[in-house]
mmCIF file of C-alpha atoms in Angstrom:
data_model
loop_
_atom_site.group_PDB
_atom_site.id
_atom_site.type_symbol
_atom_site.label_atom_id
_atom_site.label_comp_id
_atom_site.label_asym_id
_atom_site.label_seq_id
_atom_site.Cartn_x
_atom_site.Cartn_y
_atom_site.Cartn_z
ATOM 1 C CA MET U 8 -0.017 -0.009 -0.039
ATOM 2 C CA VAL U 9 1.371 3.323 -1.012
ATOM 3 C CA SER U 10 1.893 5.685 1.938
ATOM 4 C CA ASN U 11 0.337 9.146 1.913
ATOM 5 C CA PRO U 12 2.653 12.113 2.468
ATOM 6 C CA ARG U 13 0.190 13.588 4.929
ATOM 7 C CA ASP U 14 0.452 10.606 7.282
ATOM 8 C CA LYS U 15 3.255 12.288 9.350
ATOM 9 C CA PHE U 16 0.687 14.967 10.148
ATOM 10 C CA LYS U 17 -2.327 12.818 10.693
ATOM 11 C CA GLU U 18 -2.659 13.169 14.407
ATOM 12 C CA GLU U 19 -1.826 16.868 14.252
ATOM 13 C CA LEU U 20 -4.508 17.551 11.676
ATOM 14 C CA ILE U 21 -7.174 15.669 13.640
ATOM 15 C CA ALA U 22 -6.148 17.564 16.826
ATOM 16 C CA THR U 23 -6.283 20.953 15.067
ATOM 17 C CA ALA U 24 -9.841 20.323 13.682
ATOM 18 C CA LYS U 25 -11.077 19.278 17.008
ATOM 19 C CA ALA U 26 -9.475 22.151 18.832
ATOM 20 C CA ILE U 27 -11.038 24.700 16.452
ATOM 21 C CA VAL U 28 -14.638 23.369 17.127
ATOM 22 C CA ARG U 29 -14.393 22.551 20.732
ATOM 23 C CA PRO U 30 -17.629 23.522 22.546
ATOM 24 C CA GLY U 31 -18.139 27.290 22.893
ATOM 25 C CA TYR U 32 -15.538 28.330 20.311
ATOM 26 C CA GLY U 33 -15.456 29.465 16.733
ATOM 27 C CA ILE U 34 -13.247 31.271 14.128
ATOM 28 C CA LEU U 35 -12.651 34.951 13.425
ATOM 29 C CA ALA U 36 -12.317 35.374 9.622
ATOM 30 C CA ALA U 37 -9.979 38.335 9.324
ATOM 31 C CA ASP U 38 -8.572 37.335 5.908
ATOM 32 C CA GLU U 39 -9.959 40.385 3.995
ATOM 33 C CA SER U 40 -7.745 41.247 0.973
ATOM 34 C CA THR U 41 -6.263 44.756 0.811
ATOM 35 C CA GLY U 42 -9.097 45.806 -1.588
ATOM 36 C CA THR U 43 -11.857 44.336 0.513
ATOM 37 C CA ILE U 44 -10.726 45.798 3.815
ATOM 38 C CA GLY U 45 -10.487 49.105 1.814
ATOM 39 C CA LYS U 46 -14.214 48.898 1.226
ATOM 40 C CA ARG U 47 -14.806 48.375 4.979
ATOM 41 C CA PHE U 48 -12.611 51.324 5.766
ATOM 42 C CA ASP U 49 -14.440 53.505 3.191
ATOM 43 C CA LYS U 50 -17.723 53.126 5.138
ATOM 44 C CA ILE U 51 -15.928 54.615 8.200
ATOM 45 C CA LYS U 52 -13.927 57.132 6.290
ATOM 46 C CA VAL U 53 -10.554 55.586 7.185
ATOM 47 C CA GLU U 54 -7.654 55.572 4.605
ATOM 48 C CA ASN U 55 -6.759 52.145 3.432
ATOM 49 C CA ASN U 56 -2.932 52.143 4.115
ATOM 50 C CA PHE U 57 -0.608 49.665 5.754
ATOM 51 C CA GLU U 58 -0.518 51.411 9.031
ATOM 52 C CA ASN U 59 -4.355 51.640 9.465
ATOM 53 C CA ARG U 60 -4.683 47.950 8.430
ATOM 54 C CA ARG U 61 -2.025 47.082 11.012
ATOM 55 C CA ALA U 62 -3.625 49.168 13.672
ATOM 56 C CA TYR U 63 -7.092 47.627 13.102
ATOM 57 C CA ARG U 64 -5.695 44.107 13.220
ATOM 58 C CA GLU U 65 -3.781 44.911 16.439
ATOM 59 C CA LEU U 66 -6.999 46.044 17.889
ATOM 60 C CA LEU U 67 -8.564 42.640 17.156
ATOM 61 C CA VAL U 68 -5.691 40.390 18.393
ATOM 62 C CA THR U 69 -5.054 42.298 21.582
ATOM 63 C CA THR U 70 -8.753 42.381 22.618
ATOM 64 C CA PRO U 71 -8.919 41.290 26.249
ATOM 65 C CA ASN U 72 -10.201 37.790 26.701
ATOM 66 C CA TRP U 73 -11.238 37.164 23.083
ATOM 67 C CA GLU U 74 -9.439 33.818 23.342
ATOM 68 C CA LYS U 75 -12.289 32.632 25.626
ATOM 69 C CA HIS U 76 -14.568 32.436 22.666
ATOM 70 C CA ILE U 77 -12.307 32.337 19.600
ATOM 71 C CA SER U 78 -10.199 29.272 18.873
ATOM 72 C CA GLY U 79 -8.751 30.310 15.555
ATOM 73 C CA ILE U 80 -8.205 33.297 13.276
ATOM 74 C CA ILE U 81 -7.972 33.278 9.472
ATOM 75 C CA MET U 82 -5.505 35.898 8.219
ATOM 76 C CA PHE U 83 -4.491 37.512 4.977
ATOM 77 C CA GLU U 84 -0.834 36.951 4.164
ATOM 78 C CA GLU U 85 0.055 40.602 5.060
ATOM 79 C CA THR U 86 -1.057 40.054 8.651
ATOM 80 C CA LEU U 87 1.236 37.101 9.206
ATOM 81 C CA GLU U 88 4.275 39.288 9.599
ATOM 82 C CA GLN U 89 2.657 42.357 11.199
ATOM 83 C CA LYS U 90 3.484 43.503 14.617
ATOM 84 C CA THR U 91 1.904 45.715 17.298
ATOM 85 C CA LYS U 92 3.061 49.329 17.602
ATOM 86 C CA ASP U 93 5.445 48.134 20.330
ATOM 87 C CA GLY U 94 7.022 45.666 18.051
ATOM 88 C CA LYS U 95 5.480 42.363 19.168
ATOM 89 C CA PRO U 96 4.583 39.967 16.317
ATOM 90 C CA PHE U 97 0.907 39.132 15.986
ATOM 91 C CA LEU U 98 1.727 35.463 15.729
ATOM 92 C CA GLU U 99 3.535 35.625 19.094
ATOM 93 C CA ILE U 100 0.331 37.127 20.675
ATOM 94 C CA LEU U 101 -1.815 34.483 19.120
ATOM 95 C CA LYS U 102 0.455 31.700 20.513
ATOM 96 C CA GLU U 103 0.327 33.306 24.026
ATOM 97 C CA ARG U 104 -3.488 33.528 23.877
ATOM 98 C CA GLY U 105 -3.851 29.839 22.521
ATOM 99 C CA VAL U 106 -5.542 31.110 19.344
ATOM 100 C CA ILE U 107 -4.693 28.891 16.291
ATOM 101 C CA PRO U 108 -3.340 30.819 13.316
ATOM 102 C CA GLY U 109 -4.893 30.242 9.905
ATOM 103 C CA ILE U 110 -4.267 31.533 6.474
ATOM 104 C CA LYS U 111 -6.263 32.234 3.353
ATOM 105 C CA VAL U 112 -4.534 30.470 0.471
ATOM 106 C CA ASP U 113 -6.772 30.818 -2.581
ATOM 107 C CA LYS U 114 -5.932 33.555 -5.175
ATOM 108 C CA GLY U 115 -9.463 34.659 -5.981
ATOM 109 C CA VAL U 116 -11.818 33.651 -8.853
ATOM 110 C CA VAL U 117 -11.884 33.701 -12.635
ATOM 111 C CA GLN U 118 -14.760 33.244 -15.004
ATOM 112 C CA ILE U 119 -15.494 29.827 -16.388
ATOM 113 C CA ALA U 120 -15.773 29.978 -20.199
ATOM 114 C CA GLY U 121 -19.110 28.971 -21.447
ATOM 115 C CA THR U 122 -21.133 29.718 -18.275
ATOM 116 C CA ASN U 123 -23.346 32.616 -17.248
ATOM 117 C CA GLY U 124 -20.693 34.361 -15.268
ATOM 118 C CA GLU U 125 -19.883 31.426 -12.976
ATOM 119 C CA THR U 126 -16.442 31.259 -11.536
ATOM 120 C CA ALA U 127 -13.663 28.953 -10.481
ATOM 121 C CA THR U 128 -11.198 29.647 -7.689
ATOM 122 C CA THR U 129 -7.499 29.858 -8.577
ATOM 123 C CA GLY U 130 -4.343 29.159 -6.463
ATOM 124 C CA ILE U 131 -3.494 25.454 -6.855
ATOM 125 C CA ASP U 132 -0.178 26.282 -8.664
ATOM 126 C CA GLY U 133 2.518 26.605 -6.063
ATOM 127 C CA LEU U 134 0.074 25.817 -3.224
ATOM 128 C CA GLY U 135 2.284 23.145 -1.703
ATOM 129 C CA GLU U 136 5.292 25.430 -1.338
ATOM 130 C CA ARG U 137 3.069 28.199 0.191
ATOM 131 C CA CYS U 138 1.566 25.777 2.656
ATOM 132 C CA LYS U 139 4.939 24.568 3.675
ATOM 133 C CA LYS U 140 6.036 28.200 4.284
ATOM 134 C CA TYR U 141 2.950 29.057 6.230
ATOM 135 C CA TYR U 142 3.378 25.911 8.386
ATOM 136 C CA ALA U 143 6.956 26.972 9.208
ATOM 137 C CA MET U 144 5.696 30.398 10.169
ATOM 138 C CA GLY U 145 3.282 28.843 12.657
ATOM 139 C CA CYS U 146 -0.058 28.501 10.760
ATOM 140 C CA ARG U 147 -1.954 25.274 11.428
ATOM 141 C CA PHE U 148 -4.956 25.601 9.177
ATOM 142 C CA ALA U 149 -5.938 27.133 5.896
ATOM 143 C CA LYS U 150 -9.055 28.341 3.975
ATOM 144 C CA TRP U 151 -10.080 28.176 0.286
ATOM 145 C CA ARG U 152 -13.364 29.736 -0.870
ATOM 146 C CA ALA U 153 -15.365 28.434 -3.882
ATOM 147 C CA VAL U 154 -18.257 30.649 -5.038
ATOM 148 C CA LEU U 155 -21.396 29.440 -6.718
ATOM 149 C CA LYS U 156 -24.599 31.203 -7.816
ATOM 150 C CA ILE U 157 -28.208 30.371 -7.914
ATOM 151 C CA GLY U 158 -30.126 31.522 -11.024
ATOM 152 C CA GLU U 159 -31.263 30.408 -14.415
ATOM 153 C CA GLY U 160 -29.290 27.235 -15.155
ATOM 154 C CA MET U 161 -27.108 27.855 -12.057
ATOM 155 C CA PRO U 162 -25.225 26.413 -10.428
ATOM 156 C CA SER U 163 -24.287 24.553 -13.602
ATOM 157 C CA ASP U 164 -22.825 21.018 -13.504
ATOM 158 C CA MET U 165 -19.603 22.492 -15.015
ATOM 159 C CA ALA U 166 -19.228 25.031 -12.154
ATOM 160 C CA ILE U 167 -20.100 22.516 -9.468
ATOM 161 C CA THR U 168 -17.615 19.900 -10.823
ATOM 162 C CA GLU U 169 -14.801 22.438 -11.357
ATOM 163 C CA ASN U 170 -15.107 23.996 -7.798
ATOM 164 C CA ALA U 171 -15.643 20.648 -6.036
ATOM 165 C CA HIS U 172 -12.471 19.294 -7.655
ATOM 166 C CA ASN U 173 -10.411 22.312 -6.736
ATOM 167 C CA LEU U 174 -11.678 22.289 -3.131
ATOM 168 C CA ALA U 175 -10.563 18.667 -2.807
ATOM 169 C CA ARG U 176 -7.132 19.218 -4.417
ATOM 170 C CA TYR U 177 -6.515 22.158 -2.140
ATOM 171 C CA ALA U 178 -7.561 20.069 0.934
ATOM 172 C CA SER U 179 -5.265 17.227 -0.068
ATOM 173 C CA ILE U 180 -2.240 19.573 -0.614
ATOM 174 C CA CYS U 181 -2.842 21.316 2.624
ATOM 175 C CA GLN U 182 -2.932 18.089 4.589
ATOM 176 C CA GLU U 183 0.340 16.910 2.924
ATOM 177 C CA ASN U 184 1.914 20.088 4.336
ATOM 178 C CA GLY U 185 0.430 19.965 7.801
ATOM 179 C CA LEU U 186 -2.391 22.473 7.455
ATOM 180 C CA CYS U 187 -5.971 21.480 8.394
ATOM 181 C CA PRO U 188 -8.007 22.688 5.526
ATOM 182 C CA ILE U 189 -11.270 24.605 5.801
ATOM 183 C CA VAL U 190 -13.318 23.635 2.808
ATOM 184 C CA GLU U 191 -15.657 26.548 1.879
ATOM 185 C CA PRO U 192 -18.293 25.980 -0.830
ATOM 186 C CA GLU U 193 -20.317 29.154 -0.650
ATOM 187 C CA VAL U 194 -23.576 29.276 -2.586
ATOM 188 C CA LEU U 195 -24.379 33.010 -2.751
ATOM 189 C CA VAL U 196 -27.505 34.295 -1.233
ATOM 190 C CA ASP U 197 -28.090 36.789 -4.172
ATOM 191 C CA GLY U 198 -31.357 36.287 -5.979
ATOM 192 C CA THR U 199 -35.124 36.043 -5.633
ATOM 193 C CA HIS U 200 -35.206 32.259 -5.045
ATOM 194 C CA THR U 201 -37.052 30.573 -2.213
ATOM 195 C CA ILE U 202 -35.422 28.672 0.686
ATOM 196 C CA GLU U 203 -36.497 25.393 -1.079
ATOM 197 C CA VAL U 204 -34.547 26.289 -4.228
ATOM 198 C CA CYS U 205 -31.584 27.178 -2.142
ATOM 199 C CA ALA U 206 -31.720 23.808 -0.338
ATOM 200 C CA ARG U 207 -31.861 21.921 -3.593
ATOM 201 C CA ALA U 208 -28.940 23.874 -5.118
ATOM 202 C CA CYS U 209 -26.831 23.406 -1.927
ATOM 203 C CA GLU U 210 -27.525 19.702 -1.831
ATOM 204 C CA ARG U 211 -26.110 19.406 -5.401
ATOM 205 C CA VAL U 212 -23.056 21.461 -4.499
ATOM 206 C CA PHE U 213 -22.325 19.921 -1.099
ATOM 207 C CA ALA U 214 -22.778 16.408 -2.398
ATOM 208 C CA ALA U 215 -20.321 16.981 -5.207
ATOM 209 C CA VAL U 216 -17.756 18.445 -2.791
ATOM 210 C CA MET U 217 -18.135 15.481 -0.454
ATOM 211 C CA ASN U 218 -17.651 13.106 -3.388
ATOM 212 C CA ALA U 219 -14.625 14.942 -4.573
ATOM 213 C CA LEU U 220 -13.067 14.878 -1.009
ATOM 214 C CA LEU U 221 -13.509 11.072 -0.975
ATOM 215 C CA LYS U 222 -12.014 10.703 -4.431
ATOM 216 C CA GLN U 223 -8.910 12.683 -3.357
ATOM 217 C CA ASP U 224 -8.519 10.531 -0.253
ATOM 218 C CA VAL U 225 -8.674 13.554 2.059
ATOM 219 C CA LEU U 226 -8.415 12.775 5.723
ATOM 220 C CA LEU U 227 -12.034 13.640 6.690
ATOM 221 C CA GLU U 228 -11.290 13.693 10.422
ATOM 222 C CA GLY U 229 -8.710 16.415 9.720
ATOM 223 C CA ILE U 230 -10.880 18.989 7.860
ATOM 224 C CA LEU U 231 -13.601 21.373 8.584
ATOM 225 C CA ILE U 232 -16.477 22.472 6.264
ATOM 226 C CA LYS U 233 -17.440 26.195 5.832
ATOM 227 C CA PRO U 234 -20.857 26.293 4.019
ATOM 228 C CA ASN U 235 -23.505 28.883 3.842
ATOM 229 C CA MET U 236 -26.717 28.535 5.811
ATOM 230 C CA ILE U 237 -29.896 27.623 3.880
ATOM 231 C CA LEU U 238 -31.714 30.953 3.311
ATOM 232 C CA PRO U 239 -34.211 32.608 0.981
ATOM 233 C CA GLY U 240 -32.589 34.728 -1.669
ATOM 234 C CA SER U 241 -31.564 38.205 -0.702
ATOM 235 C CA GLU U 242 -34.412 39.597 -2.863
ATOM 236 C CA CYS U 243 -37.033 36.936 -1.956
ATOM 237 C CA LYS U 244 -40.135 38.388 -0.398
ATOM 238 C CA GLU U 245 -40.688 35.468 1.924
ATOM 239 C CA THR U 246 -39.185 35.383 5.422
ATOM 240 C CA LYS U 247 -38.274 32.364 7.497
ATOM 241 C CA THR U 248 -37.950 32.051 11.232
ATOM 242 C CA PRO U 249 -34.603 31.090 12.750
ATOM 243 C CA GLN U 250 -36.053 27.706 13.454
ATOM 244 C CA GLU U 251 -37.100 27.053 9.908
ATOM 245 C CA ILE U 252 -33.682 28.151 8.632
ATOM 246 C CA ALA U 253 -32.108 25.839 11.156
ATOM 247 C CA TRP U 254 -34.175 22.873 9.915
ATOM 248 C CA TYR U 255 -33.386 23.419 6.254
ATOM 249 C CA THR U 256 -29.715 23.935 6.975
ATOM 250 C CA VAL U 257 -29.158 20.858 9.109
ATOM 251 C CA ARG U 258 -31.247 18.689 6.797
ATOM 252 C CA THR U 259 -29.172 19.772 3.816
ATOM 253 C CA LEU U 260 -25.978 19.092 5.683
ATOM 254 C CA SER U 261 -27.165 15.724 6.987
ATOM 255 C CA ARG U 262 -27.938 14.590 3.389
ATOM 256 C CA THR U 263 -24.458 15.544 2.067
ATOM 257 C CA PHE U 264 -21.590 15.563 4.612
ATOM 258 C CA VAL U 265 -20.516 12.436 6.491
ATOM 259 C CA GLY U 266 -20.229 12.269 10.256
ATOM 260 C CA ALA U 267 -16.510 11.631 10.234
ATOM 261 C CA ILE U 268 -15.971 15.325 9.540
ATOM 262 C CA PRO U 269 -15.581 16.888 13.029
ATOM 263 C CA GLY U 270 -17.090 20.278 12.408
ATOM 264 C CA ILE U 271 -19.142 22.665 10.316
ATOM 265 C CA VAL U 272 -18.148 26.335 10.718
ATOM 266 C CA PHE U 273 -20.730 28.483 9.050
ATOM 267 C CA LEU U 274 -19.934 31.660 7.019
ATOM 268 C CA SER U 275 -22.131 34.652 7.725
ATOM 269 C CA GLY U 276 -22.715 35.615 4.091
ATOM 270 C CA GLY U 277 -23.773 39.089 4.626
ATOM 271 C CA GLN U 278 -26.382 38.394 7.258
ATOM 272 C CA SER U 279 -26.906 40.997 9.976
ATOM 273 C CA GLU U 280 -24.785 40.339 13.148
ATOM 274 C CA GLU U 281 -27.922 39.432 15.102
ATOM 275 C CA GLY U 282 -29.337 37.256 12.323
ATOM 276 C CA ALA U 283 -26.103 35.278 12.030
ATOM 277 C CA THR U 284 -26.035 34.633 15.763
ATOM 278 C CA GLN U 285 -29.759 33.884 16.063
ATOM 279 C CA TYR U 286 -29.663 31.366 13.244
ATOM 280 C CA LEU U 287 -26.564 29.587 14.627
ATOM 281 C CA ASN U 288 -28.251 29.479 18.012
ATOM 282 C CA ALA U 289 -31.372 27.905 16.468
ATOM 283 C CA ILE U 290 -29.239 25.355 14.595
ATOM 284 C CA ASN U 291 -27.659 24.180 17.869
ATOM 285 C CA GLN U 292 -31.023 24.063 19.617
ATOM 286 C CA LEU U 293 -32.447 21.728 16.828
ATOM 287 C CA THR U 294 -33.062 18.286 18.176
ATOM 288 C CA GLU U 295 -35.221 16.552 15.547
ATOM 289 C CA LEU U 296 -32.534 16.071 12.908
ATOM 290 C CA ALA U 297 -29.151 14.286 13.403
ATOM 291 C CA HIS U 298 -26.085 16.449 13.393
ATOM 292 C CA PRO U 299 -22.957 14.351 14.185
ATOM 293 C CA TRP U 300 -20.567 17.264 13.543
ATOM 294 C CA LYS U 301 -20.018 20.308 15.924
ATOM 295 C CA LEU U 302 -21.807 23.315 14.440
ATOM 296 C CA SER U 303 -19.882 26.577 14.891
ATOM 297 C CA PHE U 304 -19.027 29.849 13.167
ATOM 298 C CA SER U 305 -16.259 31.269 10.973
ATOM 299 C CA TYR U 306 -17.577 34.800 10.718
ATOM 300 C CA GLY U 307 -16.015 37.941 9.270
ATOM 301 C CA ARG U 308 -18.453 40.749 8.869
ATOM 302 C CA ALA U 309 -20.847 39.436 11.511
ATOM 303 C CA LEU U 310 -18.023 39.558 14.104
ATOM 304 C CA GLN U 311 -16.491 42.861 12.960
ATOM 305 C CA ALA U 312 -19.105 45.323 11.686
ATOM 306 C CA SER U 313 -19.986 46.910 15.118
ATOM 307 C CA CYS U 314 -16.277 46.812 16.019
ATOM 308 C CA LEU U 315 -15.433 48.878 12.891
ATOM 309 C CA ASP U 316 -18.217 51.315 13.539
ATOM 310 C CA ALA U 317 -17.049 51.868 17.063
ATOM 311 C CA TRP U 318 -13.391 52.285 16.037
ATOM 312 C CA GLN U 319 -13.682 54.862 13.207
ATOM 313 C CA GLY U 320 -9.878 54.753 12.891
ATOM 314 C CA LYS U 321 -9.310 56.619 16.151
ATOM 315 C CA GLU U 322 -7.014 55.567 18.896
ATOM 316 C CA GLU U 323 -9.263 56.839 21.612
ATOM 317 C CA ASN U 324 -11.973 54.432 20.287
ATOM 318 C CA VAL U 325 -9.884 51.233 20.579
ATOM 319 C CA LYS U 326 -11.319 50.165 23.945
ATOM 320 C CA LYS U 327 -14.866 50.709 22.735
ATOM 321 C CA ALA U 328 -14.257 48.825 19.520
ATOM 322 C CA GLN U 329 -12.667 45.940 21.382
ATOM 323 C CA GLU U 330 -15.715 45.765 23.650
ATOM 324 C CA ALA U 331 -17.962 45.565 20.550
ATOM 325 C CA PHE U 332 -15.839 42.682 19.084
ATOM 326 C CA PHE U 333 -15.772 40.815 22.360
ATOM 327 C CA LEU U 334 -19.571 41.108 22.610
ATOM 328 C CA ARG U 335 -20.081 39.530 19.194
ATOM 329 C CA ALA U 336 -17.510 36.778 20.033
ATOM 330 C CA LYS U 337 -19.215 35.988 23.253
ATOM 331 C CA GLY U 338 -22.716 35.898 21.672
ATOM 332 C CA ASN U 339 -21.595 33.605 18.980
ATOM 333 C CA SER U 340 -19.817 31.383 21.538
ATOM 334 C CA GLU U 341 -23.144 31.088 23.335
ATOM 335 C CA ALA U 342 -24.922 30.355 20.093
ATOM 336 C CA THR U 343 -22.591 27.318 19.461
ATOM 337 C CA LEU U 344 -24.144 25.917 22.702
ATOM 338 C CA GLY U 345 -27.625 27.022 21.860
ATOM 339 C CA LYS U 346 -27.588 29.441 24.796
ATOM 340 C CA TYR U 347 -27.762 32.861 23.101
ATOM 341 C CA ALA U 348 -30.339 35.017 24.738
ATOM 342 C CA GLY U 349 -30.440 37.466 21.846
ATOM 343 C CA GLY U 350 -30.499 41.231 21.304
ATOM 344 C CA THR U 351 -26.798 42.151 21.459
ATOM 345 C CA GLY U 352 -26.081 42.461 17.686
ATOM 346 C CA SER U 353 -26.872 44.906 15.027
ATOM 347 C CA THR U 354 -29.850 43.940 12.823
ATOM 348 C CA GLU U 355 -28.445 45.891 9.813
ATOM 349 C CA SER U 356 -27.988 43.709 6.750
ATOM 350 C CA LEU U 357 -24.311 43.234 5.760
ATOM 351 C CA HIS U 358 -25.105 41.764 2.355
ATOM 352 C CA VAL U 359 -22.949 42.767 -0.593
ATOM 353 C CA LYS U 360 -24.069 41.464 -4.032
ATOM 354 C CA SER U 361 -21.566 39.040 -5.633
ATOM 355 C CA TYR U 362 -19.305 39.423 -2.602
ATOM 356 C CA VAL U 363 -15.575 38.973 -3.184
ATOM 357 C CA TYR U 364 -12.811 38.879 -0.564
#
């Protein structure tokens, strides 16, 4: 039997995945590209330069007690080598706090020829060497985002097959180099479709991803899945309760992802802060459907929106901004246990059409 290069990392990969989704913990997705964080800064009238990006990320990683609710942080490459204003490396702070460093490794999307604007994610070339470098720097997990759309003839079989294959290749390469892969098949909420249409589309996508992971012999106990929740389209006139969203979401996952996978860490996908937390809470309160995996969060906007609003790029606002970030981390931590009482997050929609990182 041919040995797998990832075998030397097997126990570490499993331990990393379990540590990230241990009860009461989730992920801070702070892997916004330079362009994307610029759009966030535009909203608060802060210039998008290296120092402001460094200062904002210092605010996050030095928040008091955030490590009581956040187990891992996904970073953009720039952040890996950044330091506090006093010269302390962010990675050193994370190590002291017990927060596992992660890294975004995809290179964005390109259009698939012959489709209605559907995309495939790039970044496989050179991925092994990049993963090796990130592991040496201290990272222990990675993230790759695939983006699919719902619409006329979408998601197409071509787009599903292409993205599922790339997610599985990425996962295999990460594991060979010691990084626990977060597999992110995001079916965008854009559109007028109903929740039933979303569920059917996501079943097709998630099943294809699961099949590709099996074909690539990915160590399932050493990965995490980062899917969207099952929601009506952003322009759909129907509304659903958190309990209904929870039911459709868990049913879809139970039909597609096997129980050997230790955890599902949901993306927030432009939901409001409060909505993202309420839905996660309802998902963890659901008892009528089997869910063998831990159900947690990997939120970006839904953890940071109030924090950014409080900060406004001003040193004197850092403490207030950190308190806002901690409040969202605590609320989502409670939601992973089904114990969120509600009412601490903003209800403003954070949806951006055709969202890119």
